[in-house]
CSV table of C-alpha atoms and ligand atoms in Angstrom, one decimal:
chain,number,residue,atom,x,y,z
A,41,MET,CA,82.8,79.6,95.1
A,42,HIS,CA,86.4,78.9,95.7
A,43,ASN,CA,88.5,78.4,98.8
A,44,VAL,CA,91.0,80.8,99.7
A,45,VAL,CA,94.5,80.4,101.6
A,46,ILE,CA,97.3,82.6,102.8
A,47,SER,CA,100.3,81.4,101.2
A,48,GLY,CA,102.7,83.7,102.6
A,49,THR,CA,103.3,86.6,104.7
A,50,GLY,CA,106.1,89.5,105.0
A,51,LEU,CA,107.4,91.9,107.3
A,52,PHE,CA,109.5,95.0,107.1
A,53,THR,CA,111.0,96.3,110.1
A,54,PRO,CA,112.6,99.8,110.4
A,55,PRO,CA,116.3,100.2,111.3
A,56,HIS,CA,115.7,102.4,114.7
A,57,SER,CA,114.3,101.1,117.9
A,58,ILE,CA,113.3,103.7,120.5
A,59,SER,CA,113.3,102.1,124.2
A,60,ASN,CA,110.9,103.9,126.8
A,61,GLU,CA,113.6,105.3,128.7
A,62,GLU,CA,115.0,106.9,125.8
A,63,LEU,CA,111.4,108.3,124.6
A,64,VAL,CA,110.6,109.3,128.3
A,65,THR,CA,113.7,111.6,128.5
A,66,ALA,CA,113.2,113.2,125.5
A,67,PHE,CA,109.7,113.9,126.4
A,68,ASN,CA,110.6,115.2,129.8
A,69,ALA,CA,113.1,117.4,128.4
A,70,TYR,CA,110.6,119.1,126.2
A,71,VAL,CA,108.3,119.5,129.6
A,72,ASP,CA,111.3,121.5,131.3
A,73,LEU,CA,111.7,123.6,128.4
A,74,PHE,CA,108.2,124.1,128.0
A,75,ASN,CA,107.7,125.1,131.6
A,76,ASP,CA,110.6,127.4,131.5
A,77,GLU,CA,109.2,129.1,128.5
A,78,ASN,CA,106.0,129.6,130.2
A,79,THR,CA,107.2,130.2,133.7
A,80,GLU,CA,105.2,133.3,134.3
A,81,ALA,CA,102.1,132.2,132.5
A,82,ILE,CA,102.4,129.1,134.9
A,83,ALA,CA,102.6,131.2,137.7
A,84,ALA,CA,99.7,133.5,136.6
A,85,GLY,CA,97.5,130.8,136.5
A,86,ASP,CA,97.2,131.2,132.7
A,87,VAL,CA,98.9,128.3,131.6
A,88,GLU,CA,98.6,124.6,132.9
A,89,PRO,CA,102.4,123.4,133.5
A,90,LEU,CA,103.1,119.9,131.5
A,91,GLU,CA,103.4,116.7,133.8
A,92,LYS,CA,106.5,114.4,133.0
A,93,SER,CA,106.0,110.9,131.3
A,94,ASN,CA,107.4,107.9,132.9
A,95,ALA,CA,108.5,104.4,131.7
A,96,ALA,CA,107.4,102.4,134.5
A,97,PHE,CA,104.1,103.6,133.9
A,98,ILE,CA,104.0,103.2,130.1
A,99,GLU,CA,105.2,99.3,130.6
A,100,LYS,CA,102.5,98.5,133.1
A,101,ALA,CA,99.8,100.3,131.5
A,102,SER,CA,100.5,99.3,127.8
A,103,GLY,CA,103.2,96.2,128.1
A,104,VAL,CA,105.3,98.5,125.4
A,105,LYS,CA,108.9,98.4,126.1
A,106,SER,CA,110.6,100.2,122.7
A,107,ARG,CA,109.0,100.5,119.0
A,108,PHE,CA,110.6,100.8,115.8
A,109,VAL,CA,110.5,104.2,113.8
A,110,MET,CA,111.6,105.0,110.4
A,111,ASN,CA,113.7,108.0,111.9
A,112,LYS,CA,114.8,108.5,115.7
A,113,GLU,CA,116.5,111.6,115.5
A,114,GLY,CA,113.8,114.0,115.0
A,115,ILE,CA,111.5,112.3,117.8
A,116,LEU,CA,114.0,112.4,120.4
A,117,ASP,CA,114.7,116.2,119.6
A,118,PRO,CA,112.8,117.7,122.2
A,119,THR,CA,112.9,121.1,120.2
A,120,ARG,CA,110.9,119.0,117.6
A,121,MET,CA,109.3,115.8,118.5
A,122,CYS,CA,108.7,114.7,114.9
A,123,PRO,CA,110.4,112.2,112.5
A,124,ASN,CA,112.9,113.5,110.1
A,125,ILE,CA,111.3,112.1,106.7
A,126,PRO,CA,112.5,114.3,103.6
A,127,ALA,CA,109.9,114.6,100.9
A,128,ARG,CA,110.8,112.7,97.7
A,129,ALA,CA,110.3,114.2,94.3
A,130,ASP,CA,107.3,112.5,92.2
A,131,ASP,CA,109.4,110.1,90.2
A,132,GLU,CA,111.2,108.6,93.3
A,133,LEU,CA,109.5,105.8,95.2
A,134,SER,CA,107.2,107.3,97.9
A,135,VAL,CA,108.4,106.3,101.5
A,136,LEU,CA,105.2,104.3,102.3
A,137,ALA,CA,105.3,102.5,99.1
A,138,GLU,CA,109.1,101.6,99.9
A,139,ILE,CA,108.2,99.9,103.0
A,140,ALA,CA,105.2,98.2,101.4
A,141,VAL,CA,107.4,96.8,98.7
A,142,ALA,CA,110.0,95.3,101.0
A,143,ALA,CA,106.9,93.5,103.2
A,144,ALA,CA,105.6,92.4,99.8
A,145,LYS,CA,108.9,90.9,98.3
A,146,ASP,CA,109.4,89.3,102.1
A,147,ALA,CA,105.7,87.6,101.3
A,148,LEU,CA,106.3,86.9,97.6
A,149,ALA,CA,109.7,84.9,98.4
A,150,ASN,CA,107.9,82.9,101.2
A,151,ALA,CA,105.0,82.1,98.9
A,152,GLY,CA,107.3,81.0,96.1
A,153,ARG,CA,105.9,83.9,93.8
A,154,THR,CA,106.9,87.2,92.0
A,155,GLY,CA,105.0,90.3,91.5
A,156,ALA,CA,103.9,89.2,88.0
A,157,ASP,CA,101.7,86.5,89.5
A,158,ILE,CA,99.4,89.0,91.3
A,159,ASP,CA,96.0,90.2,90.2
A,160,GLY,CA,95.3,92.8,92.4
A,161,ILE,CA,97.1,94.7,95.4
A,162,LEU,CA,95.0,96.3,98.3
A,163,CYS,CA,96.9,98.7,100.5
A,164,GLY,CA,95.1,98.6,103.9
A,165,ALA,CA,96.4,101.6,106.3
A,166,SER,CA,95.7,103.6,108.9
A,167,ASN,CA,96.9,106.7,107.0
A,168,MET,CA,97.8,107.3,103.4
A,169,GLN,CA,101.0,109.5,102.4
A,170,ARG,CA,98.8,111.2,100.0
A,171,ALA,CA,95.1,111.5,98.7
A,172,TYR,CA,96.4,110.0,95.1
A,173,PRO,CA,97.3,108.0,93.1
A,174,ALA,CA,96.9,105.1,95.3
A,175,ILE,CA,99.8,103.7,97.2
A,176,ALA,CA,98.5,100.4,96.0
A,177,VAL,CA,99.0,101.4,92.3
A,178,GLU,CA,102.6,102.8,93.0
A,179,VAL,CA,103.7,99.1,94.6
A,180,GLN,CA,101.9,97.5,91.8
A,181,LEU,CA,104.7,99.2,89.7
A,182,ALA,CA,107.4,98.6,91.8
A,183,LEU,CA,106.3,94.7,92.1
A,184,GLY,CA,106.0,94.2,88.1
A,185,ALA,CA,102.4,93.4,88.7
A,186,THR,CA,99.5,93.4,86.5
A,187,GLY,CA,95.9,93.7,87.2
A,188,PHE,CA,94.6,96.4,89.5
A,189,GLY,CA,95.5,98.0,93.1
A,190,PHE,CA,93.5,100.1,95.5
A,191,ASP,CA,93.9,102.0,99.0
A,192,MET,CA,91.7,101.1,101.9
A,193,ASN,CA,91.3,102.7,105.6
A,194,VAL,CA,89.7,100.8,108.5
A,195,ALA,CA,92.3,102.0,110.8
A,196,CYS,CA,93.8,99.3,113.2
A,197,SER,CA,91.6,97.1,111.2
A,198,SER,CA,92.6,97.8,107.5
A,199,ALA,CA,94.2,94.4,107.4
A,200,THR,CA,91.8,92.1,108.3
A,201,PHE,CA,89.0,94.2,106.2
A,202,ALA,CA,91.6,93.7,103.6
A,203,ILE,CA,91.7,90.1,104.1
A,204,GLN,CA,87.8,89.7,103.7
A,205,ALA,CA,88.0,92.2,100.8
A,206,GLY,CA,90.4,90.2,98.6
A,207,ALA,CA,89.0,86.5,100.1
A,208,ASP,CA,85.9,87.9,98.7
A,209,MET,CA,87.2,88.4,95.5
A,210,ILE,CA,88.9,85.2,95.4
A,211,ARG,CA,85.8,82.8,96.4
A,212,ALA,CA,83.9,84.7,93.6
A,213,GLY,CA,86.4,84.2,91.0
A,214,SER,CA,87.3,87.8,90.4
A,215,ALA,CA,91.1,87.2,90.9
A,216,ARG,CA,93.1,84.5,91.9
A,217,ARG,CA,95.8,85.9,93.6
A,218,ILE,CA,95.3,88.9,96.0
A,219,LEU,CA,98.5,90.8,97.8
A,220,ILE,CA,97.8,92.9,100.7
A,221,VAL,CA,100.1,95.4,102.3
A,222,ASN,CA,100.1,97.1,105.8
A,223,PRO,CA,102.5,100.3,105.3
A,224,GLU,CA,102.3,101.8,108.7
A,225,ILE,CA,104.3,105.0,109.6
A,226,CYS,CA,102.5,105.7,112.8
A,227,SER,CA,105.4,108.2,114.0
A,228,GLY,CA,104.3,110.6,111.3
A,229,HIS,CA,100.8,111.0,112.8
A,230,LEU,CA,101.4,110.4,116.8
A,231,ASN,CA,101.8,113.7,118.8
A,232,PHE,CA,105.0,113.1,120.6
A,233,ARG,CA,104.0,116.0,122.8
A,234,ASP,CA,101.1,114.2,124.5
A,235,ARG,CA,101.9,112.5,127.6
A,236,ASP,CA,99.0,110.2,127.3
A,237,SER,CA,99.5,108.8,124.0
A,238,HIS,CA,103.2,109.5,123.1
A,239,PHE,CA,104.3,106.2,123.9
A,240,ILE,CA,101.7,104.0,122.1
A,241,PHE,CA,102.8,103.4,118.3
A,242,GLY,CA,105.7,102.1,116.2
A,243,ASP,CA,106.6,102.0,112.5
A,244,VAL,CA,106.3,98.7,110.4
A,245,ALA,CA,105.0,97.1,107.0
A,246,THR,CA,103.6,93.6,106.8
A,247,ALA,CA,102.3,91.6,103.8
A,248,ILE,CA,99.8,89.0,103.2
A,249,LEU,CA,99.5,86.8,100.1
A,250,LEU,CA,95.8,85.7,99.2
A,251,GLU,CA,95.4,82.6,96.8
A,252,ASN,CA,92.9,80.5,95.3
A,253,ALA,CA,93.1,77.3,97.0
A,254,GLU,CA,93.3,75.4,93.9
A,255,ASP,CA,96.9,77.0,92.7
A,256,ALA,CA,98.5,76.9,96.4
A,257,ASP,CA,101.1,74.4,96.1
A,258,LYS,CA,103.4,75.6,98.8
A,259,ASP,CA,103.2,73.1,101.8
A,260,GLU,CA,103.2,75.7,104.3
A,261,ARG,CA,99.7,77.5,104.1
A,262,TRP,CA,96.9,78.4,105.9
A,263,ASP,CA,93.1,77.6,104.6
A,264,ILE,CA,90.5,80.7,105.5
A,265,LEU,CA,87.8,79.1,107.0
A,266,GLY,CA,85.9,82.4,107.6
A,267,THR,CA,86.1,86.2,108.1
A,268,LYS,CA,83.8,88.4,109.8
A,269,LEU,CA,83.8,92.0,110.2
A,270,ILE,CA,81.8,94.5,112.3
A,271,THR,CA,81.9,98.3,113.0
A,272,GLN,CA,80.4,100.7,115.5
A,273,PHE,CA,80.6,104.6,115.3
A,274,SER,CA,82.5,106.0,118.2
A,275,ASN,CA,84.5,109.3,118.8
A,276,ASN,CA,87.0,107.8,121.2
A,277,ILE,CA,90.1,107.2,118.7
A,278,ARG,CA,90.0,110.0,116.1
A,279,ASN,CA,92.3,112.0,113.9
A,280,ASN,CA,90.8,115.1,112.3
A,281,PHE,CA,93.6,115.6,109.8
A,282,GLY,CA,92.0,115.8,106.1
A,283,PHE,CA,91.9,117.8,103.2
A,284,LEU,CA,89.2,120.4,104.3
A,285,ASN,CA,91.5,121.3,107.3
A,286,ARG,CA,92.9,124.5,104.7
A,287,THR,CA,89.2,125.4,104.4
A,288,ALA,CA,89.3,126.1,108.4
A,289,PRO,CA,93.2,127.8,108.7
A,290,GLU,CA,92.4,129.0,112.3
A,291,ASP,CA,92.2,125.0,113.5
A,292,THR,CA,95.0,123.6,111.6
A,293,ASN,CA,97.3,123.5,114.4
A,294,VAL,CA,95.2,122.0,116.8
A,295,ALA,CA,96.1,118.5,118.5
A,296,ASP,CA,93.2,116.8,117.0
A,297,LYS,CA,94.9,116.9,113.6
A,298,LEU,CA,97.1,114.2,114.9
A,299,PHE,CA,95.7,110.7,117.0
A,300,VAL,CA,93.9,111.3,120.1
A,301,GLN,CA,91.9,108.9,122.0
A,302,GLN,CA,90.1,108.2,125.2
A,303,GLY,CA,92.2,105.3,126.0
A,304,ARG,CA,90.0,104.1,129.1
A,305,LYS,CA,86.8,104.2,127.2
A,306,VAL,CA,88.4,102.4,124.5
A,307,PHE,CA,89.7,99.7,126.5
A,308,LYS,CA,86.2,99.5,128.3
A,309,GLU,CA,84.4,99.0,125.2
A,310,VAL,CA,86.1,97.4,122.8
A,311,ILE,CA,87.0,94.4,124.9
A,312,PRO,CA,83.4,93.0,124.9
A,313,MET,CA,82.7,94.1,121.4
A,314,VAL,CA,85.7,91.9,120.3
A,315,SER,CA,85.1,89.1,122.6
A,316,GLU,CA,81.4,88.6,121.5
A,317,LEU,CA,83.0,89.0,117.7
A,318,ILE,CA,85.0,85.9,118.1
A,319,GLN,CA,82.9,83.7,120.2
A,320,THR,CA,79.9,84.6,117.6
A,321,HIS,CA,82.4,84.0,114.5
A,322,MET,CA,83.5,80.9,115.9
A,323,GLY,CA,79.8,79.7,116.7
A,324,GLU,CA,78.4,80.4,113.4
A,325,LEU,CA,81.5,78.0,111.8
A,326,GLY,CA,80.3,75.2,114.3
A,327,LEU,CA,83.9,75.9,116.3
A,328,ASP,CA,84.7,76.1,119.7
A,329,PRO,CA,86.7,79.1,120.4
A,330,GLN,CA,88.9,77.2,123.2
A,331,ASP,CA,89.6,74.8,120.4
A,332,ALA,CA,91.8,77.4,118.8
A,333,LYS,CA,95.7,76.4,119.1
A,334,ARG,CA,96.7,80.1,119.0
A,335,ILE,CA,95.0,83.6,118.7
A,336,TRP,CA,97.2,86.4,116.7
A,337,LEU,CA,95.3,89.6,118.1
A,338,HIS,CA,95.5,93.2,117.4
A,339,GLN,CA,98.5,94.6,119.4
A,340,ALA,CA,97.4,97.8,121.1
A,341,ASN,CA,97.9,96.9,124.8
A,342,ILE,CA,99.0,93.6,127.0
A,343,ASN,CA,96.2,94.1,129.6
A,344,MET,CA,93.4,94.1,126.9
A,345,ASN,CA,95.0,91.2,125.2
A,346,GLU,CA,94.9,89.3,128.6
A,347,MET,CA,91.3,90.1,128.9
A,348,ILE,CA,90.2,88.8,125.7
A,349,ALA,CA,92.2,85.7,126.0
A,350,ARG,CA,90.3,84.9,129.0
A,351,LYS,CA,87.2,85.5,127.7
A,352,VAL,CA,87.6,83.4,124.4
A,353,LEU,CA,90.1,80.8,125.1
A,354,GLY,CA,89.3,80.4,129.0
A,355,ARG,CA,93.2,80.9,130.2
A,356,SER,CA,95.5,83.5,130.6
A,357,ILE,CA,97.5,85.0,127.6
A,358,ASP,CA,100.9,83.1,127.1
A,359,ALA,CA,103.5,82.8,124.3
A,360,GLU,CA,101.7,79.7,122.7
A,361,SER,CA,98.2,80.6,122.5
A,362,THR,CA,98.4,84.4,122.2
A,363,PRO,CA,101.5,85.5,121.1
A,364,THR,CA,102.8,89.3,122.0
A,365,ILE,CA,104.8,91.3,119.8
A,366,LEU,CA,103.6,94.8,121.1
A,367,ASP,CA,106.6,94.7,123.7
A,368,GLU,CA,109.1,95.1,120.9
A,369,TYR,CA,107.0,97.0,118.0
A,370,ALA,CA,104.6,98.9,120.5
A,371,ASN,CA,100.9,99.2,118.9
A,372,THR,CA,101.7,99.2,115.0
A,373,SER,CA,97.9,99.7,114.0
A,374,SER,CA,96.7,97.3,111.1
A,375,ALA,CA,100.3,95.4,111.3
A,376,GLY,CA,100.0,94.2,114.6
A,377,SER,CA,98.2,90.9,114.7
A,378,VAL,CA,99.9,90.1,111.0
A,379,ILE,CA,103.2,90.5,112.7
A,380,ALA,CA,102.3,88.2,115.2
A,381,PHE,CA,101.1,86.0,112.8
A,382,HIS,CA,103.8,86.1,110.6
A,383,LYS,CA,106.6,85.5,113.7
A,384,HIS,CA,104.3,83.2,115.4
A,385,SER,CA,102.6,80.6,113.4
A,386,ARG,CA,105.2,78.4,111.4
A,387,ASP,CA,105.7,75.8,114.5
A,388,LEU,CA,102.3,74.9,114.8
A,389,PRO,CA,101.2,71.4,113.1
A,390,PRO,CA,99.0,70.9,110.2
A,391,GLY,CA,95.4,71.0,111.4
A,392,SER,CA,95.7,73.7,114.0
A,393,LEU,CA,92.8,76.0,114.3
A,394,GLY,CA,94.0,79.6,114.5
A,395,LEU,CA,92.4,83.2,114.7
A,396,MET,CA,93.6,86.3,113.7
A,397,CYS,CA,91.5,89.6,115.1
A,398,SER,CA,92.1,93.1,114.8
A,399,PHE,CA,90.2,96.0,116.7
A,400,GLY,CA,90.5,100.0,116.6
A,401,ALA,CA,89.2,103.2,115.5
A,402,GLY,CA,85.8,103.1,113.7
A,403,TYR,CA,85.2,101.4,116.0
A,404,SER,CA,86.0,98.3,113.7
A,405,ALA,CA,86.9,95.1,114.4
A,406,GLY,CA,87.8,91.9,111.9
A,407,SER,CA,87.9,88.1,112.7
A,408,VAL,CA,89.6,85.5,110.4
A,409,ILE,CA,89.5,81.9,111.1
A,410,LEU,CA,92.2,80.0,109.6
A,411,ARG,CA,93.3,76.0,109.7
A,412,LYS,CA,96.9,75.1,108.8
A,413,HIS,CA,96.7,73.0,105.8
B,981,LIG,N1,103.4,108.8,132.5
B,981,LIG,C1,103.1,108.8,133.5
B,981,LIG,N2,101.9,108.8,133.8
B,981,LIG,C2,100.7,109.0,133.0
B,981,LIG,C3,101.0,109.0,131.3
B,981,LIG,C4,102.5,108.7,131.4
B,981,LIG,N3,102.9,108.8,129.8
B,981,LIG,N4,100.1,109.2,130.9
B,981,LIG,C5,98.9,109.3,131.8
B,981,LIG,N5,99.5,109.0,132.8
B,981,LIG,C6,98.7,109.2,134.5
B,981,LIG,C7,97.3,109.8,133.8
B,981,LIG,O1,97.7,111.2,134.2
B,981,LIG,C8,96.5,109.4,135.0
B,981,LIG,O2,96.6,109.9,136.1
B,981,LIG,P1,95.4,110.2,137.3
B,981,LIG,O3,95.3,108.8,137.9
B,981,LIG,O4,96.3,110.8,138.6
B,981,LIG,O5,94.6,111.0,136.5
B,981,LIG,C9,97.1,107.7,135.2
B,981,LIG,O6,98.5,107.7,134.5
B,981,LIG,C10,96.1,106.9,134.3
B,981,LIG,O7,96.3,107.4,132.9
B,981,LIG,P2,94.8,106.4,131.8
B,981,LIG,O8,93.4,106.4,132.7
B,981,LIG,O9,95.0,107.4,130.8
B,981,LIG,O10,95.9,105.2,132.0
B,981,LIG,P3,95.5,103.8,131.4
B,981,LIG,O11,95.5,102.9,132.4
B,981,LIG,O12,94.0,103.6,130.8
B,981,LIG,O13,96.7,103.7,130.3
B,981,LIG,C11,96.8,103.5,127.9
B,981,LIG,C12,96.4,104.5,129.2
B,981,LIG,C13,97.9,102.8,127.8
B,981,LIG,C14,96.1,104.3,126.8
B,981,LIG,C15,94.9,102.6,127.9
B,981,LIG,O14,94.1,103.1,128.1
B,981,LIG,C16,95.0,102.0,126.1
B,981,LIG,O15,95.9,101.4,126.1
B,981,LIG,N6,93.8,101.8,126.1
B,981,LIG,C17,93.1,101.0,124.9
B,981,LIG,C18,93.5,102.2,123.6
B,981,LIG,C19,93.6,101.1,122.5
B,981,LIG,O16,93.5,100.2,122.4
B,981,LIG,N7,93.4,102.1,121.3
B,981,LIG,C20,93.0,101.7,120.0
B,981,LIG,C21,93.7,102.6,119.4
B,981,LIG,S1,94.8,102.5,117.9
B,981,LIG,C22,93.6,102.4,116.5
B,981,LIG,O17,92.7,102.2,116.3
B,981,LIG,C23,94.6,102.9,115.7
B,981,LIG,C24,94.3,104.2,115.4
B,981,LIG,C25,94.9,104.5,114.4
B,981,LIG,C26,96.6,104.6,114.4
B,981,LIG,C27,97.2,106.0,114.6
B,981,LIG,C28,98.8,106.1,114.7
B,981,LIG,C29,99.3,107.2,115.3
């Protein structure tokens, strides 16, 4: 068995940012339009009037202050409320591959490698742009890599599940370097007309380079001490978009073909699941979670992370031990914990113990325990 390191991470941040205030202004304009158009039906009791959103509620309930998106105009147009991302010809690089490649190049540069050094590429994300060919194979071509690539989807846990999958290949000797990409265009599958969830997500791409420790020559690298994954079926976070939708056309435009969740239930059920995963995983490696210098948690909700940090580290969330990026990026699904690691790990001294943890739909949760080399 070989040891595995993370030798580089990368980030692509889209050019447009939307503040809560901008998002709420657009949403509330949509609500006025809807209620005006349905005045009579609302008065007759046939249609429920829509309620307005509120920027102060969003920040208090979630911690989100803004989000980056691939296209701002379409989302903020109250008659559209969906990003404008034009279709591309088949011989052009697809938009999901494009942002994955941008993050991948950043990770490769950070690790001092090129595409030619890669044996395999795993694209882990919540939603793939198409059924096939795999986005990972398109990324492989764009980077000039040989070997293989495939896509995998474990919703918000796609990155940590890909880390375990890639690390296992390196541990077993079937690959020496695996590149993981997490392109998340969450705005494409978020219902911007839904008051309960219109504020939750943002767009981004991240990348992680895993290497056989024997090959790793970069000073700054993180030894992977262990990985642990769990899943437990739940309908509380669900998206029913899929290839069978056309076989039931009467349901095609129903809201469940986009992201839907029971946020309160998710909150209550996922916190104990994640806290137990982290404690069990640390215990199995003979480590005390409280010795972790930093934990890079999934970035869904600030209050959730506060409760997990208290349970696991025995202290309140702060920038030193539990960095937050969701205030600026919102929930970026699988990329959240990777962004937190990418932006907030370089300052730690050699020997530091850390933990990356994702959680989300499935339910799914993944823990990656790291020590700075
Ligand atoms: N403005 C004003 N008021 C609002 C709004 C709003 N926008 N939304 C709801 N309210 C009101 C409600 O109507 C309710 O009013 P009342 O008390 O009168 O009934 C009140 O505010 C409280 O509503 P909630 O109980 O819903 O509010 P919460 O405090 O629970 O906060 C959250 C809602 C922020 C959604 C919270 O529950 C949460 O974050 N939960 C955890 C969610 C989570 O972590 N989910 C993970 C999903 S991510 C994942 O797995 C990836 C999926 C794939 C990616 C998909 C990309 C699109």
